[in-house]
CSV table of C-alpha atoms in Angstrom, one decimal:
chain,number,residue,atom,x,y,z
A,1,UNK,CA,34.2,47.1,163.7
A,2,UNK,CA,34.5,44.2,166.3
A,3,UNK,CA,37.8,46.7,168.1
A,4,UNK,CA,35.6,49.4,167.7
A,5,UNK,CA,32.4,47.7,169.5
A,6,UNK,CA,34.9,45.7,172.4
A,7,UNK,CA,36.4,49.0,173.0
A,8,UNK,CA,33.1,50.7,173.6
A,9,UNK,CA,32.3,48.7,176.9
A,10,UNK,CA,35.9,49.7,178.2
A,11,UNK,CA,35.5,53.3,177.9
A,12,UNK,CA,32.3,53.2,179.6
A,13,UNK,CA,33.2,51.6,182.6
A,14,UNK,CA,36.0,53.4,183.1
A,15,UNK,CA,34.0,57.0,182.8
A,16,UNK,CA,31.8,54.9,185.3
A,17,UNK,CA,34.4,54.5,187.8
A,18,UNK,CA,35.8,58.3,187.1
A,19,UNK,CA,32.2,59.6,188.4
A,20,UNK,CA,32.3,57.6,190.9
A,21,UNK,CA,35.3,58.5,192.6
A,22,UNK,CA,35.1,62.5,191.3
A,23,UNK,CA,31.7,62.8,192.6
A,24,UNK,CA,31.6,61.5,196.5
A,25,UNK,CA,28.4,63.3,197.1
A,26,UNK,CA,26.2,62.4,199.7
A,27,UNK,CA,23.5,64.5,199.5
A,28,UNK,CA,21.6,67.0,201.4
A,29,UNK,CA,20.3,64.3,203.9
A,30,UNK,CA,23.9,63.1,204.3
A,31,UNK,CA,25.4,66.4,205.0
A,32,UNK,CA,22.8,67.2,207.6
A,33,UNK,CA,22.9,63.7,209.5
A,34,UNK,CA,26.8,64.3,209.4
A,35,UNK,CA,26.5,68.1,210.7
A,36,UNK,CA,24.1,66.7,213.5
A,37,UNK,CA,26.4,64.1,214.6
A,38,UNK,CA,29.5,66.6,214.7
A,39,UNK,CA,27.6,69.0,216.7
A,40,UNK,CA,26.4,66.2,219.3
A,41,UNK,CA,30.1,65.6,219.8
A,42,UNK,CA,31.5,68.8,219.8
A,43,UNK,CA,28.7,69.5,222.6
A,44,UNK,CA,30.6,68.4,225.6
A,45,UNK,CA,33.1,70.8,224.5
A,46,UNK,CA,31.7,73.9,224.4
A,47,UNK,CA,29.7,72.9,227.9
A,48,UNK,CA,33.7,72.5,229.3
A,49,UNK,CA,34.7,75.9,227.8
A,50,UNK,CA,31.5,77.8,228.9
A,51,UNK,CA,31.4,76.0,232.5
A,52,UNK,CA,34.9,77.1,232.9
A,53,UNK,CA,33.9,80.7,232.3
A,54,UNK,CA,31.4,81.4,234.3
A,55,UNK,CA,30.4,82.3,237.6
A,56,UNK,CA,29.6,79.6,239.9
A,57,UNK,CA,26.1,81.5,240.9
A,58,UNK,CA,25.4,81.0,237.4
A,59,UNK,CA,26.3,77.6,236.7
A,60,UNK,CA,23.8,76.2,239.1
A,61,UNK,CA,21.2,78.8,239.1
A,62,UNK,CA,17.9,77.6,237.8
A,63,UNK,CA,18.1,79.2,234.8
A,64,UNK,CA,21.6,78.5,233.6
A,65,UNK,CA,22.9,80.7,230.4
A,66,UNK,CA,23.9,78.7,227.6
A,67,UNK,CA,26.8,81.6,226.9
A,68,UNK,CA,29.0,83.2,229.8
A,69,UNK,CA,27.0,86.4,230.1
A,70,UNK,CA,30.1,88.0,232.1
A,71,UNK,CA,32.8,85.7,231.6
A,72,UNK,CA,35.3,85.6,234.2
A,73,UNK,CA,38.9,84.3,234.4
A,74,UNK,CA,38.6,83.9,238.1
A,75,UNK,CA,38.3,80.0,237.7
A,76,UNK,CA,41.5,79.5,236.1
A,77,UNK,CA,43.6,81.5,238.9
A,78,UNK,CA,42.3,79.0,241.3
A,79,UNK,CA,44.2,76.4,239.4
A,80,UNK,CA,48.2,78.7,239.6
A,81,UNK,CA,47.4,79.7,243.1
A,82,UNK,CA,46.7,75.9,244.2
A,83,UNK,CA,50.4,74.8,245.1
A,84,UNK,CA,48.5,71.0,245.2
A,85,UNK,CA,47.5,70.8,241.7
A,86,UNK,CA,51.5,72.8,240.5
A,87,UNK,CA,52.9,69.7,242.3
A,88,UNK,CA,50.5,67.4,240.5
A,89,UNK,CA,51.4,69.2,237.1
A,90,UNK,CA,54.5,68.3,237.4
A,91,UNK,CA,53.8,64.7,238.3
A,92,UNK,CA,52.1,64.2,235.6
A,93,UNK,CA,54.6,65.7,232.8
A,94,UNK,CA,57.2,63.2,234.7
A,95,UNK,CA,55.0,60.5,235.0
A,96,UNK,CA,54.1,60.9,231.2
A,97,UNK,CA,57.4,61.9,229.9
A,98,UNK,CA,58.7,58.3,231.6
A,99,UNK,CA,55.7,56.5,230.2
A,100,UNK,CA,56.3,57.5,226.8
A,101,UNK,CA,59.8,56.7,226.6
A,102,UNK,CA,59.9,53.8,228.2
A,103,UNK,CA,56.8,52.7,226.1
A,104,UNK,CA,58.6,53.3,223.0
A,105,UNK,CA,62.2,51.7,223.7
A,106,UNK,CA,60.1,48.7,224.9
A,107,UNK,CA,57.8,48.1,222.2
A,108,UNK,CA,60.4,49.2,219.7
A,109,UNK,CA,62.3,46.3,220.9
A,110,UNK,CA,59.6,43.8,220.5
A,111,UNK,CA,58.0,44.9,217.2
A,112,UNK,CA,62.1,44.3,216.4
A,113,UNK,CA,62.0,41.1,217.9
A,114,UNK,CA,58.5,39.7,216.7
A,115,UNK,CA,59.0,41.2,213.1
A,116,UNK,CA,62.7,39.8,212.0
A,117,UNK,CA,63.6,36.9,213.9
A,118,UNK,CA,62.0,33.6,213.9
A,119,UNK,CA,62.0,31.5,217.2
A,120,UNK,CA,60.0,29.1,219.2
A,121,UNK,CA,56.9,31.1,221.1
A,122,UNK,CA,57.2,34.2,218.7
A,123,UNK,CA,53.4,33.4,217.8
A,124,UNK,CA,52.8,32.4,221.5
A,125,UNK,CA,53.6,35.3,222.4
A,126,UNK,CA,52.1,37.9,220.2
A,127,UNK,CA,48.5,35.5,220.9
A,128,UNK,CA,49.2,36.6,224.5
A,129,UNK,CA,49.6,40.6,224.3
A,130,UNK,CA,46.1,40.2,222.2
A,131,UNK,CA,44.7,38.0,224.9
A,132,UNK,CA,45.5,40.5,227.5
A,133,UNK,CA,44.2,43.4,225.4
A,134,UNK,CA,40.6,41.4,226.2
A,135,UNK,CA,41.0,42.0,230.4
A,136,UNK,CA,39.7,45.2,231.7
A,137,UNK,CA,42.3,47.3,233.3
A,138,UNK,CA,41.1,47.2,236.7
A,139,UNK,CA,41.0,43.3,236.8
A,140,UNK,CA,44.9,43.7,236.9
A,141,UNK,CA,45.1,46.7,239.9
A,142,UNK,CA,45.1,44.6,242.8
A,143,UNK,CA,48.1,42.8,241.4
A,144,UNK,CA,50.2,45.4,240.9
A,145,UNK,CA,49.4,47.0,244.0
A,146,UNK,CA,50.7,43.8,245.6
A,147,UNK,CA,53.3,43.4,243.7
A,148,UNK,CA,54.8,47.0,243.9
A,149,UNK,CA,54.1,47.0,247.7
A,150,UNK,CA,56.4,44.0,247.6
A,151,UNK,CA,59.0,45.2,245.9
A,152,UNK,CA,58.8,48.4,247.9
A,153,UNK,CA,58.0,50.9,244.7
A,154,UNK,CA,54.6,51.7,246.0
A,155,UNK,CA,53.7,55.5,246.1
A,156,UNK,CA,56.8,56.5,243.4
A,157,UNK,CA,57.0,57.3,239.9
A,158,UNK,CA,58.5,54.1,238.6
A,159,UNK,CA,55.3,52.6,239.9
A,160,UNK,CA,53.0,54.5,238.1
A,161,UNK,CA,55.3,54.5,234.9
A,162,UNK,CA,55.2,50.5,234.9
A,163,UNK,CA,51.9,50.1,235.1
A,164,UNK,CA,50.8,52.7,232.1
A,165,UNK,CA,53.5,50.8,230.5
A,166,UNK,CA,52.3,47.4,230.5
A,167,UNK,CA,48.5,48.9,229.0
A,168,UNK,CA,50.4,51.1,226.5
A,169,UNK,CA,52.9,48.0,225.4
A,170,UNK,CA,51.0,45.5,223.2
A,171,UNK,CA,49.0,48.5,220.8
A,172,UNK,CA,52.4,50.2,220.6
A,173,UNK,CA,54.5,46.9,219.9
A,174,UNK,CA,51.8,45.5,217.2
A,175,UNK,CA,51.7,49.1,215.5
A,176,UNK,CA,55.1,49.2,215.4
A,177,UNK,CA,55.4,45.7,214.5
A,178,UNK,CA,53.5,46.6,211.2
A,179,UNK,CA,55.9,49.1,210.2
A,180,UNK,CA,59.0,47.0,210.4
A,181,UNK,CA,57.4,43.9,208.7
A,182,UNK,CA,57.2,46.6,205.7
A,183,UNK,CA,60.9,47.3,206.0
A,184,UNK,CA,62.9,44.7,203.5
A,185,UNK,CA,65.1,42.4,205.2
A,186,UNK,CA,67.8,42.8,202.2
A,187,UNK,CA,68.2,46.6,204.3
A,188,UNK,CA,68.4,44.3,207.7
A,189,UNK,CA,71.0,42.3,205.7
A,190,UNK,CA,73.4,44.6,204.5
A,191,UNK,CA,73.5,46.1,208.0
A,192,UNK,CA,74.9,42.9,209.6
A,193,UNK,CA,77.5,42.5,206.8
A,194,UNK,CA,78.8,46.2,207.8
A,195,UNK,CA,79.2,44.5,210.8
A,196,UNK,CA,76.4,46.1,213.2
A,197,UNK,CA,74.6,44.7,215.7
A,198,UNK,CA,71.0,43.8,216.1
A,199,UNK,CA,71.1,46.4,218.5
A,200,UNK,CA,73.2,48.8,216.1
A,201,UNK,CA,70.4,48.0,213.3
A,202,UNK,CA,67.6,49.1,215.8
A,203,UNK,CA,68.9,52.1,216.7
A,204,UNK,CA,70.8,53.5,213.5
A,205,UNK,CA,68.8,51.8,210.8
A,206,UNK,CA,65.5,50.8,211.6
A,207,UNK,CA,64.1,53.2,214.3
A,208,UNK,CA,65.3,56.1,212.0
A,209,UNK,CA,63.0,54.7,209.6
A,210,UNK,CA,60.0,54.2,211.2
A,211,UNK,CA,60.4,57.6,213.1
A,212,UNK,CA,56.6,58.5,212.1
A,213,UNK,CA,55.5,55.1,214.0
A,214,UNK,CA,57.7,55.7,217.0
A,215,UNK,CA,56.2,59.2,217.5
A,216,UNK,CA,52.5,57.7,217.3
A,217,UNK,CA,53.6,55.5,219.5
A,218,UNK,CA,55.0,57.5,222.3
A,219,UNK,CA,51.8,59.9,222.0
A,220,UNK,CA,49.5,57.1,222.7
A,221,UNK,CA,51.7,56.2,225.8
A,222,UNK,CA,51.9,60.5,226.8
A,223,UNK,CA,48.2,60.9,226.7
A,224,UNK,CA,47.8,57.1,228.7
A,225,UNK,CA,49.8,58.9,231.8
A,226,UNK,CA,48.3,62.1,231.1
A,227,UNK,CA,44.9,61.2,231.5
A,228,UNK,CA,44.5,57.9,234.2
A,229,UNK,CA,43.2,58.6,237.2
A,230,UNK,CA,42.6,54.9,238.3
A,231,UNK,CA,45.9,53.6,238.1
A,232,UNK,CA,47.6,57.1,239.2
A,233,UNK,CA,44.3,57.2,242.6
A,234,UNK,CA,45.6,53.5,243.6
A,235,UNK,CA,49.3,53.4,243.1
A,236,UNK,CA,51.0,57.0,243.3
A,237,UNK,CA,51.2,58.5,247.1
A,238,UNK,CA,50.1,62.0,248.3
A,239,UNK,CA,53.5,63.5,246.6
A,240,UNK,CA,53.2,61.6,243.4
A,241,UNK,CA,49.5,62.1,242.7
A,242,UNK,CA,48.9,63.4,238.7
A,243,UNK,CA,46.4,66.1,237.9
A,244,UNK,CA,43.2,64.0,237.2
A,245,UNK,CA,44.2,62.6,240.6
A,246,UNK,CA,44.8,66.7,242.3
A,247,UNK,CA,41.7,67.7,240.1
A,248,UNK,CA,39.8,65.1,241.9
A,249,UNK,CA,40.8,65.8,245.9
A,250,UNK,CA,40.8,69.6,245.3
A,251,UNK,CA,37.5,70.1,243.7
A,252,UNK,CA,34.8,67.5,244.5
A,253,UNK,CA,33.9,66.8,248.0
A,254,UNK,CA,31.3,65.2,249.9
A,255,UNK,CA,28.3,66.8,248.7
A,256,UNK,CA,29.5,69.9,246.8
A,257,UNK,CA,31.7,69.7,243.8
A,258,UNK,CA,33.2,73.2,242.3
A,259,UNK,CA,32.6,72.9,238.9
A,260,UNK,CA,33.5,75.8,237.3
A,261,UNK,CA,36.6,75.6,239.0
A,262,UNK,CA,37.2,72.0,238.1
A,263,UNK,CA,36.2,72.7,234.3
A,264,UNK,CA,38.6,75.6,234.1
A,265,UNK,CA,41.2,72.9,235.6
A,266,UNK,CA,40.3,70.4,232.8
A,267,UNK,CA,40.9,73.2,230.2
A,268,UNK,CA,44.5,73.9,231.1
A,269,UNK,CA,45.3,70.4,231.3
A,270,UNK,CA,44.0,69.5,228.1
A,271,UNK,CA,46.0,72.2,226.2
A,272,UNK,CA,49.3,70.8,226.6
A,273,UNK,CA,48.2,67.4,224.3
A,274,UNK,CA,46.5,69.7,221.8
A,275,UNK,CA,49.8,71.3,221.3
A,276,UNK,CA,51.9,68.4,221.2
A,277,UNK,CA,48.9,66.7,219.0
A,278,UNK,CA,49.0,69.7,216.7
A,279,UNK,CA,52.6,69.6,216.3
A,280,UNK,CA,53.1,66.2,215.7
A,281,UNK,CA,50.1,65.3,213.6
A,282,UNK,CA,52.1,64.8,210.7
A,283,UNK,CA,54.1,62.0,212.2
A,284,UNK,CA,50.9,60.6,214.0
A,285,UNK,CA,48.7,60.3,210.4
A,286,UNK,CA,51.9,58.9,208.6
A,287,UNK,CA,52.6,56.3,211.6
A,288,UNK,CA,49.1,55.3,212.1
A,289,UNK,CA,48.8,54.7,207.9
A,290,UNK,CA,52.0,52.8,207.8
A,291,UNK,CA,51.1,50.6,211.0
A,292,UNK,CA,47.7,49.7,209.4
A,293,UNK,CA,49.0,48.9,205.8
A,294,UNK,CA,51.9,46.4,205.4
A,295,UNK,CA,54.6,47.6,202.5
């Protein structure tokens, strides 16, 4: 009788728990609240698609259509028959590509570094990658304008690769970071006695292993140089310029701005991270849950 009444309570709770977690509902009010919001964000999306569709009569006509009553592809062939913004396209895949890989070899190295070795300043030094992640951007531009101009790299890619590098470093390296701490250091171990390297462990052991983080990483650092246009305005030259910094000089000037044109632009630009995003979403969801939770 007493098993039979301290088991009742048990049983109970647990078909307690079991509704809870079967039965997530959130009710009519919920799902309308969370419909609004989605539709509020996906707004600015459908005005870039429609924009870029339209006629420019249209677009600032009194009476603007909310739909491209005769939709027109004319805005996107001023984008392939602007030899400026082809040049900036390929800017920007270098400039992106060089970010990315660079970012990733770098922060790779530290999350190594910070993660399985133990040495004087280790904490000193991850304190100051978090400090800096407090100082806008900006704050930083005239001192790596000086310091490139110095060293005589303004106007070039390495420039602009450096600099998206250092505001791409410190998330990658502490993402990273969290991966490795989750790797055991009896694999670390049995490396060295095969008689690798610290470098030979990176490279065949350990970046293998967090692949998943490695490719969230170097997408963070892609769409960073994809998508600047302060950084890329200040430091890159006339011949380096990327495509938020072409998209700028060909379609807005003093007074008039051609936004269709300039929407169409942002369209074609924006495709090539949606397909790299859709291909490597995998990778990106795995790398971001095993950077956030330690093994």
């Amino acid at each position: 009788m007493s098993a039979a009444t301290s088991a009742r309570p048990r049983r109970r709770g647990a078909r307690q728990v079991g509704e809870g977690i079967t039965n997530p509902s959130l009710g009519w009010a919920g799902g309308l609240a969370l419909t609004v919001l989605s539709l509020f964000g996906l707004l600015p999306v459908y005005w870039l698609f429609a924009t870029a569709f339209m006629h420019r009569e249209d677009v600032f006509s009194t009476d603007r259509p909310l739909f491209p009553v005769d939709p027109t592809l004319e805005n996107f062939r001023s984008f392939f028959d602007n030899t400026v913004l082809l040049k900036s396209l390929w800017n920007s895949v270098v400039v992106s590509a060089g970010t990315a890989v660079l970012s990733v070899l770098v922060s790779g190295l530290m999350a190594y570094s910070l993660s399985k070795f133990r040495y004087r300043g280790r904490n000193a030094i991850m304190m100051m990658f978090l400090l800096g992640q407090l100082l806008p951007g900006a704050l930083l531009l005239v001192t790596l304008y000086v310091m490139f101009s110095s060293a005589g790299l303004l106007h070039t890619y390495t420039a602009v690769i450096l600099a998206f590098t250092t505001f791409t470093l410190p998330l990658s390296a502490f993402l990273l970071k969290g991966i490795i701490d989750g790797l055991p250091d009896e694999l670390i171990e049995a490396a060295r006695v095969d008689g690798l390297s610290n470098l030979g462990t990176l490279f065949r052991i350990v970046f293998p292993l967090i692949a998943p983080g490695l490719v969230t990483a170097g997408m963070f650092a892609f769409m960073r140089g994809w998508s600047d246009l302060l950084f890329a305005l200040t430091l890159a030259g006339p011949d380096k310029q990327t495509l938020p910094v072409g998209m700028t000089t060909a379609f807005i000037h003093e007074g008039a701005a051609d936004w269709p044109a300039l929407m169409a632009s942002s369209v074609i630009t924006s495709l090539p991270l949606v397909v790299i995003f859709v291909m490597l979403q995998r990778y990106f969801v795995s790398g971001l849950a095993a950077g956030a939770v330690k093994g």
